[in-house]
């Protein structure tokens, strides 16, 4: 940041990676001015200053602490006393002077000690009692204070502090032989014919490489620096792995391990998850058969789902829940077969679920959509800072992450099943143009993949009103919100995870 007049920047500090105080404090000062031989650290804020009852302007407490810390850092670097710091608030153009005296230094010391104590602790601190602090706190989308208050007072709908949508988009490269390289702050995708397309990095949330697509080391570095996740999916549509920057520290994971080894909590969460899944399946099928002749054909399967839903709350073991979920799933897929049987002549009807390998086009489509969903669930979990290898319902069996499989259960119906059934019934698919077959195995060709990705990504952007929390958000954001609510089950206020009956 630059400033005119009598400002002189202090290159040795501004251009360094930051200052380090002997107390273990690091920082980067916005600007340093020289007035009558004294150096004064300046901090620039975009917002407004704090207006006191007598009409004077003051700095906010957290800004004051930051300014004192900068003064102390500068003092150490200069080897001479710095007794003043200033904060300029851009919105109301006020500059507030902070006197760096003994009392202020003591306040800073106490705050640092408390911060270290919290960092060492495996317990999350309680949310602020003063709600107004949260409205302007940058941690609100992570901390979810409003949702915690809602858990205590359900009659009081929370104010939205969690963003409705991502402002960036998920990029997919599906053409075999394409390369992705860096050009400045953009990604350039070039296909085998030499056609190039450039995408500014700031617009990208993640990159998914389908099949034999190459990415240069420089591009990997850029994506990693910018926190952009990279995912690999095979040409056949199977998720392979990801490169993601994990958030949070070891304390968060220790809290997760501590929470999920508690068998009682794991069973409670499993029951809530299985109930939410069966209820979503049931609601979807009731909606698809409302007012038409399919209802009669489905009636025994619908009744089976209702029964399974009733028993979930009474089951005492994970095995019982797996059995109930399996019965409900068989009934649900039997209903899907009834809903798509009129597509039999086009080869897109569904008869039964076949996974490895998918034995018909519908199963190939469904498996591909589940791979995309699994990728998003892994990303949401890692973004929040949890460990996907420890779940509560799914057990570690294959290479798949149990927690990602757990989270997927909440989103299979709205993000994969509805997309598959809806697009098949709208006749958006052609077996010849969109699928390939080798022996008994089917998979989507590049044209089919592009179509499925478009449908899936567009569905993820649909905005949906959360019936429990009461505000709307896209499915893409909802995945992250659910992971953050899950974390509150063992650190914070429990009772909000998997309550969304997504339609
Ligand atoms: S959002 Fe969280 S961290 Fe920020 S003030 Fe509120 S309770 Fe504190």
Coordinates of C-alpha atoms in Angstrom, one line a residue, residues 190-448:
X190 CA -5.0 -27.1 -25.7
X191 CA -6.5 -30.1 -27.4
X192 CA -4.8 -32.5 -29.8
X193 CA -5.9 -30.4 -32.8
X194 CA -4.0 -27.4 -31.3
X195 CA -7.2 -25.4 -30.3
X196 CA -6.4 -23.3 -27.3
X197 CA -8.7 -21.7 -24.7
X198 CA -7.5 -19.5 -21.8
X199 CA -9.2 -19.3 -18.4
X200 CA -8.3 -16.7 -15.7
X201 CA -7.2 -18.5 -12.5
X202 CA -9.3 -16.2 -10.3
X203 CA -12.5 -17.6 -11.8
X204 CA -11.6 -21.3 -11.1
X205 CA -12.6 -23.2 -8.0
X206 CA -11.3 -26.7 -9.0
X207 CA -9.9 -28.5 -12.0
X208 CA -10.9 -32.1 -12.9
X209 CA -8.9 -34.1 -15.4
X210 CA -10.8 -36.9 -17.1
X211 CA -8.7 -39.7 -18.5
X212 CA -5.4 -39.0 -20.3
X213 CA -5.1 -35.2 -19.8
X214 CA -1.7 -33.7 -19.0
X215 CA -0.9 -30.8 -16.6
X216 CA 2.4 -29.0 -16.4
X217 CA 4.4 -28.8 -13.2
X218 CA 4.1 -25.0 -13.3
X219 CA 0.3 -25.3 -13.5
X220 CA 0.3 -27.7 -10.5
X221 CA 2.3 -25.1 -8.6
X222 CA 0.0 -22.2 -9.5
X223 CA -3.1 -24.2 -8.6
X224 CA -1.6 -25.3 -5.3
X225 CA -0.5 -21.7 -4.4
X226 CA -4.0 -20.4 -5.2
X227 CA -5.8 -23.2 -3.2
X228 CA -7.4 -24.6 -6.4
X229 CA -8.1 -28.3 -6.0
X230 CA -7.1 -30.7 -8.8
X231 CA -9.0 -34.0 -9.2
X232 CA -8.3 -37.0 -11.5
X233 CA -11.0 -39.3 -12.9
X234 CA -10.3 -42.2 -15.2
X235 CA -11.5 -42.3 -18.8
X236 CA -14.0 -44.9 -17.6
X237 CA -15.4 -42.4 -14.9
X238 CA -13.7 -43.7 -11.7
X239 CA -12.4 -41.2 -9.2
X240 CA -8.6 -41.7 -8.7
X241 CA -7.5 -39.0 -6.4
X242 CA -7.0 -35.3 -5.7
X243 CA -4.5 -32.6 -4.9
X244 CA -5.9 -30.2 -2.3
X245 CA -4.7 -27.8 0.2
X246 CA -6.0 -28.9 3.6
X247 CA -7.4 -26.3 6.0
X248 CA -7.1 -26.3 9.7
X249 CA -4.7 -27.8 12.1
X250 CA -4.1 -31.0 13.9
X251 CA -6.4 -29.9 16.8
X252 CA -9.4 -30.0 14.5
X253 CA -8.6 -33.6 13.4
X254 CA -7.9 -34.6 17.0
X255 CA -11.4 -33.3 17.9
X256 CA -12.8 -35.3 14.9
X257 CA -11.0 -38.6 16.0
X258 CA -12.2 -38.0 19.6
X259 CA -15.7 -37.4 18.4
X260 CA -16.0 -40.3 16.0
X261 CA -14.5 -43.0 18.2
X262 CA -17.4 -42.4 20.5
X263 CA -19.6 -45.3 19.4
X264 CA -22.8 -43.7 20.8
X265 CA -22.3 -40.6 18.7
X266 CA -21.3 -42.6 15.6
X267 CA -24.6 -44.6 15.9
X268 CA -26.7 -41.5 16.4
X269 CA -25.2 -39.8 13.4
X270 CA -25.6 -43.0 11.3
X271 CA -29.3 -43.2 12.2
X272 CA -29.8 -39.6 11.3
X273 CA -28.0 -40.1 8.0
X274 CA -29.8 -43.3 7.0
X275 CA -33.2 -41.7 7.9
X276 CA -32.4 -38.6 5.8
X277 CA -31.4 -40.8 2.9
X278 CA -34.5 -43.0 2.9
X279 CA -36.8 -40.1 3.5
X280 CA -35.3 -38.3 0.4
X281 CA -35.7 -41.4 -1.7
X282 CA -39.3 -41.8 -0.5
X283 CA -40.2 -38.2 -1.2
X284 CA -38.6 -38.3 -4.6
X285 CA -40.6 -41.4 -5.6
X286 CA -43.8 -40.0 -4.2
X287 CA -43.3 -36.9 -6.2
X288 CA -42.5 -38.8 -9.4
X289 CA -45.6 -40.9 -9.1
X290 CA -48.0 -38.2 -7.9
X291 CA -51.3 -38.4 -9.8
X292 CA -50.2 -41.0 -12.3
X293 CA -50.5 -44.8 -12.9
X294 CA -47.0 -45.5 -11.6
X295 CA -48.2 -45.1 -8.0
X296 CA -50.0 -48.4 -8.1
X297 CA -47.1 -50.2 -9.6
X298 CA -44.8 -48.7 -6.9
X299 CA -47.1 -49.1 -3.9
X300 CA -45.4 -52.2 -2.3
X301 CA -41.9 -50.6 -2.8
X302 CA -43.1 -47.3 -1.3
X303 CA -44.5 -49.2 1.7
X304 CA -41.1 -51.0 2.1
X305 CA -39.3 -47.6 2.2
X306 CA -41.9 -46.3 4.8
X307 CA -41.3 -49.4 7.0
X308 CA -37.5 -49.1 6.8
X309 CA -37.7 -45.4 7.7
X310 CA -39.9 -46.3 10.7
X311 CA -37.4 -48.9 12.0
X312 CA -34.2 -46.8 11.6
X313 CA -34.9 -44.9 14.8
X314 CA -35.2 -48.2 16.7
X315 CA -32.1 -49.9 15.3
X316 CA -29.2 -50.3 17.8
X317 CA -26.3 -51.4 15.6
X318 CA -24.7 -50.3 12.4
X319 CA -25.4 -53.8 10.9
X320 CA -29.1 -53.3 11.5
X321 CA -29.0 -49.9 9.8
X322 CA -27.1 -51.3 6.8
X323 CA -29.8 -53.9 6.4
X324 CA -32.6 -51.3 6.6
X325 CA -30.8 -49.0 4.2
X326 CA -30.1 -51.9 1.8
X327 CA -33.8 -52.9 1.8
X328 CA -34.9 -49.3 1.2
X329 CA -32.4 -49.0 -1.6
X330 CA -33.7 -52.1 -3.4
X331 CA -37.2 -50.8 -3.2
X332 CA -36.1 -47.3 -4.4
X333 CA -34.2 -48.7 -7.4
X334 CA -37.2 -50.9 -8.2
X335 CA -39.3 -47.6 -8.3
X336 CA -36.7 -46.0 -10.6
X337 CA -37.0 -49.0 -12.9
X338 CA -40.8 -48.3 -13.1
X339 CA -40.1 -44.6 -13.8
X340 CA -37.8 -45.4 -16.7
X341 CA -39.4 -48.5 -18.3
X342 CA -40.9 -46.5 -21.1
X343 CA -37.4 -45.7 -22.3
X344 CA -36.7 -49.5 -22.8
X345 CA -36.9 -49.2 -26.6
X346 CA -34.2 -46.5 -26.6
X347 CA -31.9 -48.6 -24.4
X348 CA -32.0 -46.2 -21.5
X349 CA -34.3 -47.9 -19.2
X350 CA -33.0 -49.0 -15.8
X351 CA -33.6 -52.5 -14.5
X352 CA -31.2 -53.0 -11.5
X353 CA -28.1 -51.4 -10.1
X354 CA -24.8 -52.7 -11.6
X355 CA -21.6 -51.0 -10.5
X356 CA -18.4 -52.7 -11.4
X357 CA -18.8 -52.6 -14.3
X358 CA -21.9 -50.7 -15.2
X359 CA -23.8 -53.1 -17.5
X360 CA -26.2 -50.6 -19.2
X361 CA -26.1 -46.9 -20.2
X362 CA -28.3 -45.8 -17.2
X363 CA -25.9 -47.4 -14.7
X364 CA -22.9 -45.9 -16.6
X365 CA -24.5 -42.5 -16.2
X366 CA -25.3 -43.0 -12.6
X367 CA -21.8 -44.3 -11.7
X368 CA -20.2 -41.3 -13.5
X369 CA -22.5 -38.8 -11.6
X370 CA -21.6 -40.6 -8.3
X371 CA -17.9 -40.2 -9.1
X372 CA -18.4 -36.4 -9.6
X373 CA -20.4 -36.3 -6.3
X374 CA -17.7 -38.3 -4.4
X375 CA -15.1 -35.8 -5.7
X376 CA -17.1 -32.9 -4.4
X377 CA -17.6 -34.6 -1.0
X378 CA -13.9 -35.2 -0.6
X379 CA -13.3 -31.6 -1.5
X380 CA -15.8 -30.2 1.0
X381 CA -14.4 -32.4 3.8
X382 CA -10.8 -31.3 3.1
X383 CA -11.8 -27.7 2.7
X384 CA -13.3 -27.7 6.2
X385 CA -10.1 -29.4 7.5
X386 CA -11.5 -32.8 8.5
X387 CA -9.9 -36.1 7.7
X388 CA -12.0 -38.0 5.1
X389 CA -10.4 -41.4 6.2
X390 CA -12.5 -41.5 9.4
X391 CA -16.2 -41.7 9.1
X392 CA -19.1 -42.8 11.3
X393 CA -21.3 -45.0 9.2
X394 CA -19.1 -46.4 6.4
X395 CA -16.2 -48.4 7.5
X396 CA -12.7 -48.5 5.9
X397 CA -13.0 -51.3 3.3
X398 CA -11.7 -50.2 0.0
X399 CA -9.6 -47.2 -1.1
X400 CA -12.7 -45.0 -0.7
X401 CA -12.8 -42.4 2.1
X402 CA -15.5 -43.5 4.6
X403 CA -16.4 -39.9 5.6
X404 CA -16.8 -38.9 1.9
X405 CA -19.1 -41.9 1.5
X406 CA -21.1 -40.9 4.5
X407 CA -21.6 -37.3 3.2
X408 CA -22.5 -38.6 -0.2
X409 CA -25.6 -40.3 1.2
X410 CA -27.1 -36.8 1.8
X411 CA -26.6 -35.8 -1.8
X412 CA -27.1 -38.9 -4.0
X413 CA -30.8 -38.2 -4.6
X414 CA -30.7 -34.5 -5.4
X415 CA -27.4 -34.3 -7.3
X416 CA -27.1 -37.7 -9.1
X417 CA -30.4 -39.7 -9.1
X418 CA -32.6 -36.7 -10.0
X419 CA -30.2 -35.6 -12.7
X420 CA -30.1 -39.1 -14.2
X421 CA -33.8 -39.9 -14.1
X422 CA -34.8 -36.4 -15.1
X423 CA -32.5 -36.2 -18.1
X424 CA -33.4 -39.7 -19.3
X425 CA -37.1 -38.9 -19.1
X426 CA -36.5 -35.6 -21.0
X427 CA -34.9 -37.8 -23.7
X428 CA -31.5 -36.0 -23.5
X429 CA -29.5 -39.1 -24.2
X430 CA -28.6 -41.3 -27.2
X431 CA -27.0 -44.7 -26.6
X432 CA -25.2 -44.4 -29.9
X433 CA -23.9 -40.8 -29.5
X434 CA -23.2 -40.6 -25.8
X435 CA -22.0 -44.1 -24.7
X436 CA -19.4 -46.7 -25.5
X437 CA -19.5 -50.4 -24.9
X438 CA -16.8 -53.1 -24.6
X439 CA -18.3 -56.6 -23.8
X440 CA -20.8 -56.2 -21.0
X441 CA -19.4 -52.9 -19.9
X442 CA -20.8 -49.4 -20.7
X443 CA -19.3 -46.0 -20.1
X444 CA -19.8 -42.4 -21.3
X445 CA -17.8 -41.2 -24.3
X446 CA -16.5 -37.6 -24.3
X447 CA -19.7 -36.2 -25.7
X448 CA -21.7 -38.1 -23.0

